[in-house]
Amino acid sequence: DLPEGLRQPDERKTRKDIYYITGENRDTVKNSAFVERVKKHGYEVLYMTEPIDEYCVQQLKEYDGKNLVSVTKEGVELPEDEEAKKKFEEDKATYEGLCKIMKDILDNKGREGLRFPAAGNLALLYRYVTVRLDG
């Protein structure tokens, strides 16, 4: 019998994308919020810190049959596991009522110009929603 790690295919071989980030130096890219998000999902990120790297990835869209995906691009979608999808659906159901109220508030008051002062926006919005929920 083969050990556990040898029985399952190497995860790197089954991935469809290679995630990368470009930047000035290793410390800068390593501490990026974009990298944290990807690593939180269990993926590795290729650090590209040489000036030529950015030019290369613009010209080279894939490598070894895998798409090169910049973690800094807007709309980067990471594959989710079943547990993450289930949690998302639970959270969606939990906050559905609040989202509907917020949408109603913004639809009704948005045309009239619902305005809050710059400081304390969240507190005022919370108070407004609480009044709406209670009464």
PDB file of C-alpha atoms in Angstrom:
ATOM      1  CA  ASP A   1       0.000   0.000   0.000  1.00  0.00           C
ATOM      2  CA  LEU A   2       1.294   3.461  -0.915  1.00  0.00           C
ATOM      3  CA  PRO A   3       1.559   6.222   1.679  1.00  0.00           C
ATOM      4  CA  GLU A   4      -1.344   8.720   1.748  1.00  0.00           C
ATOM      5  CA  GLY A   5       0.547  11.514  -0.033  1.00  0.00           C
ATOM      6  CA  LEU A   6       1.485   9.281  -2.971  1.00  0.00           C
ATOM      7  CA  ARG A   7      -2.025   7.911  -3.551  1.00  0.00           C
ATOM      8  CA  GLN A   8      -3.589  11.289  -4.249  1.00  0.00           C
ATOM      9  CA  PRO A   9      -2.586  13.329  -7.306  1.00  0.00           C
ATOM     10  CA  ASP A  10      -0.287  16.240  -6.638  1.00  0.00           C
ATOM     11  CA  GLU A  11      -2.494  19.314  -6.149  1.00  0.00           C
ATOM     12  CA  ARG A  12      -0.184  21.451  -8.265  1.00  0.00           C
ATOM     13  CA  LYS A  13      -0.756  19.185 -11.260  1.00  0.00           C
ATOM     14  CA  THR A  14      -4.546  19.408 -10.998  1.00  0.00           C
ATOM     15  CA  ARG A  15      -4.707  23.207 -10.692  1.00  0.00           C
ATOM     16  CA  LYS A  16      -5.816  25.216 -13.691  1.00  0.00           C
ATOM     17  CA  ASP A  17      -4.167  28.503 -12.691  1.00  0.00           C
ATOM     18  CA  ILE A  18      -0.830  29.818 -11.473  1.00  0.00           C
ATOM     19  CA  TYR A  19      -1.278  32.840  -9.212  1.00  0.00           C
ATOM     20  CA  TYR A  20       1.378  35.529  -9.248  1.00  0.00           C
ATOM     21  CA  ILE A  21       2.066  39.057  -8.024  1.00  0.00           C
ATOM     22  CA  THR A  22       4.557  41.599  -9.323  1.00  0.00           C
ATOM     23  CA  GLY A  23       6.236  44.246  -7.199  1.00  0.00           C
ATOM     24  CA  GLU A  24       9.388  46.067  -6.230  1.00  0.00           C
ATOM     25  CA  ASN A  25      10.765  43.567  -3.730  1.00  0.00           C
ATOM     26  CA  ARG A  26       9.946  40.324  -1.947  1.00  0.00           C
ATOM     27  CA  ASP A  27       8.870  41.955   1.326  1.00  0.00           C
ATOM     28  CA  THR A  28       6.415  44.261  -0.430  1.00  0.00           C
ATOM     29  CA  VAL A  29       4.657  41.516  -2.360  1.00  0.00           C
ATOM     30  CA  LYS A  30       4.801  39.030   0.515  1.00  0.00           C
ATOM     31  CA  ASN A  31       2.886  41.420   2.799  1.00  0.00           C
ATOM     32  CA  SER A  32       0.284  42.358   0.194  1.00  0.00           C
ATOM     33  CA  ALA A  33      -3.389  41.950   1.101  1.00  0.00           C
ATOM     34  CA  PHE A  34      -3.898  40.312  -2.303  1.00  0.00           C
ATOM     35  CA  VAL A  35      -1.421  37.576  -1.409  1.00  0.00           C
ATOM     36  CA  GLU A  36      -3.020  37.062   2.013  1.00  0.00           C
ATOM     37  CA  ARG A  37      -6.407  36.462   0.382  1.00  0.00           C
ATOM     38  CA  VAL A  38      -5.051  33.810  -1.978  1.00  0.00           C
ATOM     39  CA  LYS A  39      -2.959  32.095   0.684  1.00  0.00           C
ATOM     40  CA  LYS A  40      -5.972  32.044   3.004  1.00  0.00           C
ATOM     41  CA  HIS A  41      -7.640  29.795   0.433  1.00  0.00           C
ATOM     42  CA  GLY A  42      -4.608  27.492   0.522  1.00  0.00           C
ATOM     43  CA  TYR A  43      -2.958  28.481  -2.751  1.00  0.00           C
ATOM     44  CA  GLU A  44       0.639  29.441  -3.413  1.00  0.00           C
ATOM     45  CA  VAL A  45       1.590  32.743  -5.046  1.00  0.00           C
ATOM     46  CA  LEU A  46       4.568  33.249  -7.325  1.00  0.00           C
ATOM     47  CA  TYR A  47       6.479  36.413  -6.349  1.00  0.00           C
ATOM     48  CA  MET A  48       7.810  38.297  -9.367  1.00  0.00           C
ATOM     49  CA  THR A  49      10.099  41.116  -8.288  1.00  0.00           C
ATOM     50  CA  GLU A  50      12.381  41.721 -11.263  1.00  0.00           C
ATOM     51  CA  PRO A  51      11.582  44.578 -13.700  1.00  0.00           C
ATOM     52  CA  ILE A  52      11.396  42.158 -16.633  1.00  0.00           C
ATOM     53  CA  ASP A  53       8.841  39.934 -14.864  1.00  0.00           C
ATOM     54  CA  GLU A  54       5.901  42.245 -15.440  1.00  0.00           C
ATOM     55  CA  TYR A  55       6.660  42.461 -19.146  1.00  0.00           C
ATOM     56  CA  CYS A  56       7.007  38.675 -19.369  1.00  0.00           C
ATOM     57  CA  VAL A  57       3.656  37.899 -17.761  1.00  0.00           C
ATOM     58  CA  GLN A  58       1.936  40.406 -20.046  1.00  0.00           C
ATOM     59  CA  GLN A  59       3.280  38.502 -23.041  1.00  0.00           C
ATOM     60  CA  LEU A  60       3.032  35.015 -21.599  1.00  0.00           C
ATOM     61  CA  LYS A  61      -0.611  34.249 -20.737  1.00  0.00           C
ATOM     62  CA  GLU A  62      -0.087  30.612 -19.751  1.00  0.00           C
ATOM     63  CA  TYR A  63       2.626  28.186 -18.776  1.00  0.00           C
ATOM     64  CA  ASP A  64       2.517  24.402 -19.062  1.00  0.00           C
ATOM     65  CA  GLY A  65      -1.214  24.515 -19.841  1.00  0.00           C
ATOM     66  CA  LYS A  66      -2.015  26.644 -16.785  1.00  0.00           C
ATOM     67  CA  ASN A  67      -3.306  30.222 -16.926  1.00  0.00           C
ATOM     68  CA  LEU A  68      -1.160  32.895 -15.308  1.00  0.00           C
ATOM     69  CA  VAL A  69      -3.457  34.900 -13.033  1.00  0.00           C
ATOM     70  CA  SER A  70      -2.420  38.120 -11.310  1.00  0.00           C
ATOM     71  CA  VAL A  71      -3.788  38.271  -7.771  1.00  0.00           C
ATOM     72  CA  THR A  72      -3.970  42.075  -8.060  1.00  0.00           C
ATOM     73  CA  LYS A  73      -6.455  42.072 -10.949  1.00  0.00           C
ATOM     74  CA  GLU A  74     -10.016  42.993 -10.134  1.00  0.00           C
ATOM     75  CA  GLY A  75     -12.436  40.089 -10.173  1.00  0.00           C
ATOM     76  CA  VAL A  76      -9.963  37.274  -9.505  1.00  0.00           C
ATOM     77  CA  GLU A  77     -12.079  34.263  -8.631  1.00  0.00           C
ATOM     78  CA  LEU A  78     -10.560  31.560  -6.507  1.00  0.00           C
ATOM     79  CA  PRO A  79     -11.922  28.038  -6.672  1.00  0.00           C
ATOM     80  CA  GLU A  80     -13.962  27.343  -3.542  1.00  0.00           C
ATOM     81  CA  ASP A  81     -14.387  24.078  -1.750  1.00  0.00           C
ATOM     82  CA  GLU A  82     -17.792  22.719  -0.750  1.00  0.00           C
ATOM     83  CA  GLU A  83     -17.434  23.919   2.847  1.00  0.00           C
ATOM     84  CA  ALA A  84     -16.830  27.518   1.751  1.00  0.00           C
ATOM     85  CA  LYS A  85     -19.814  27.398  -0.621  1.00  0.00           C
ATOM     86  CA  LYS A  86     -22.035  26.052   2.163  1.00  0.00           C
ATOM     87  CA  LYS A  87     -20.907  28.802   4.573  1.00  0.00           C
ATOM     88  CA  PHE A  88     -21.556  31.448   1.905  1.00  0.00           C
ATOM     89  CA  GLU A  89     -25.101  30.171   1.356  1.00  0.00           C
ATOM     90  CA  GLU A  90     -25.742  30.120   5.124  1.00  0.00           C
ATOM     91  CA  ASP A  91     -24.449  33.684   5.496  1.00  0.00           C
ATOM     92  CA  LYS A  92     -26.512  34.771   2.509  1.00  0.00           C
ATOM     93  CA  ALA A  93     -29.673  33.353   4.105  1.00  0.00           C
ATOM     94  CA  THR A  94     -28.807  34.918   7.482  1.00  0.00           C
ATOM     95  CA  TYR A  95     -28.397  38.432   6.083  1.00  0.00           C
ATOM     96  CA  GLU A  96     -31.074  38.287   3.392  1.00  0.00           C
ATOM     97  CA  GLY A  97     -33.582  40.288   5.486  1.00  0.00           C
ATOM     98  CA  LEU A  98     -31.058  42.997   6.316  1.00  0.00           C
ATOM     99  CA  CYS A  99     -30.010  43.266   2.676  1.00  0.00           C
ATOM    100  CA  LYS A 100     -33.632  43.686   1.619  1.00  0.00           C
ATOM    101  CA  ILE A 101     -34.152  46.486   4.153  1.00  0.00           C
ATOM    102  CA  MET A 102     -30.941  48.205   3.050  1.00  0.00           C
ATOM    103  CA  LYS A 103     -32.020  47.940  -0.590  1.00  0.00           C
ATOM    104  CA  ASP A 104     -35.444  49.407   0.254  1.00  0.00           C
ATOM    105  CA  ILE A 105     -33.824  52.278   2.155  1.00  0.00           C
ATOM    106  CA  LEU A 106     -31.434  53.061  -0.659  1.00  0.00           C
ATOM    107  CA  ASP A 107     -34.113  52.709  -3.340  1.00  0.00           C
ATOM    108  CA  ASN A 108     -36.525  54.992  -1.513  1.00  0.00           C
ATOM    109  CA  LYS A 109     -34.087  57.549  -0.149  1.00  0.00           C
ATOM    110  CA  GLY A 110     -31.435  57.371  -2.854  1.00  0.00           C
ATOM    111  CA  ARG A 111     -33.452  59.503  -5.252  1.00  0.00           C
ATOM    112  CA  GLU A 112     -34.058  62.088  -2.532  1.00  0.00           C
ATOM    113  CA  GLY A 113     -30.375  62.225  -1.736  1.00  0.00           C
ATOM    114  CA  LEU A 114     -29.983  60.337   1.538  1.00  0.00           C
ATOM    115  CA  ARG A 115     -26.876  61.959   2.977  1.00  0.00           C
ATOM    116  CA  PHE A 116     -24.835  61.292   6.062  1.00  0.00           C
ATOM    117  CA  PRO A 117     -21.957  63.397   7.362  1.00  0.00           C
ATOM    118  CA  ALA A 118     -18.551  61.921   6.559  1.00  0.00           C
ATOM    119  CA  ALA A 119     -17.787  61.089  10.201  1.00  0.00           C
ATOM    120  CA  GLY A 120     -19.987  58.499  11.838  1.00  0.00           C
ATOM    121  CA  ASN A 121     -21.619  57.108   8.683  1.00  0.00           C
ATOM    122  CA  LEU A 122     -21.795  53.609  10.072  1.00  0.00           C
ATOM    123  CA  ALA A 123     -23.329  54.697  13.379  1.00  0.00           C
ATOM    124  CA  LEU A 124     -25.990  56.784  11.628  1.00  0.00           C
ATOM    125  CA  LEU A 125     -26.775  54.014   9.189  1.00  0.00           C
ATOM    126  CA  TYR A 126     -27.028  51.516  12.037  1.00  0.00           C
ATOM    127  CA  ARG A 127     -29.382  53.812  13.934  1.00  0.00           C
ATOM    128  CA  TYR A 128     -31.507  54.363  10.815  1.00  0.00           C
ATOM    129  CA  VAL A 129     -31.772  50.633  10.105  1.00  0.00           C
ATOM    130  CA  THR A 130     -32.512  49.859  13.782  1.00  0.00           C
ATOM    131  CA  VAL A 131     -35.369  52.370  13.804  1.00  0.00           C
ATOM    132  CA  ARG A 132     -36.653  50.843  10.593  1.00  0.00           C
ATOM    133  CA  LEU A 133     -36.505  47.313  12.038  1.00  0.00           C
ATOM    134  CA  ASP A 134     -38.126  48.298  15.355  1.00  0.00           C
ATOM    135  CA  GLY A 135     -40.852  50.474  14.010  1.00  0.00           C
TER     136      GLY A 135
END
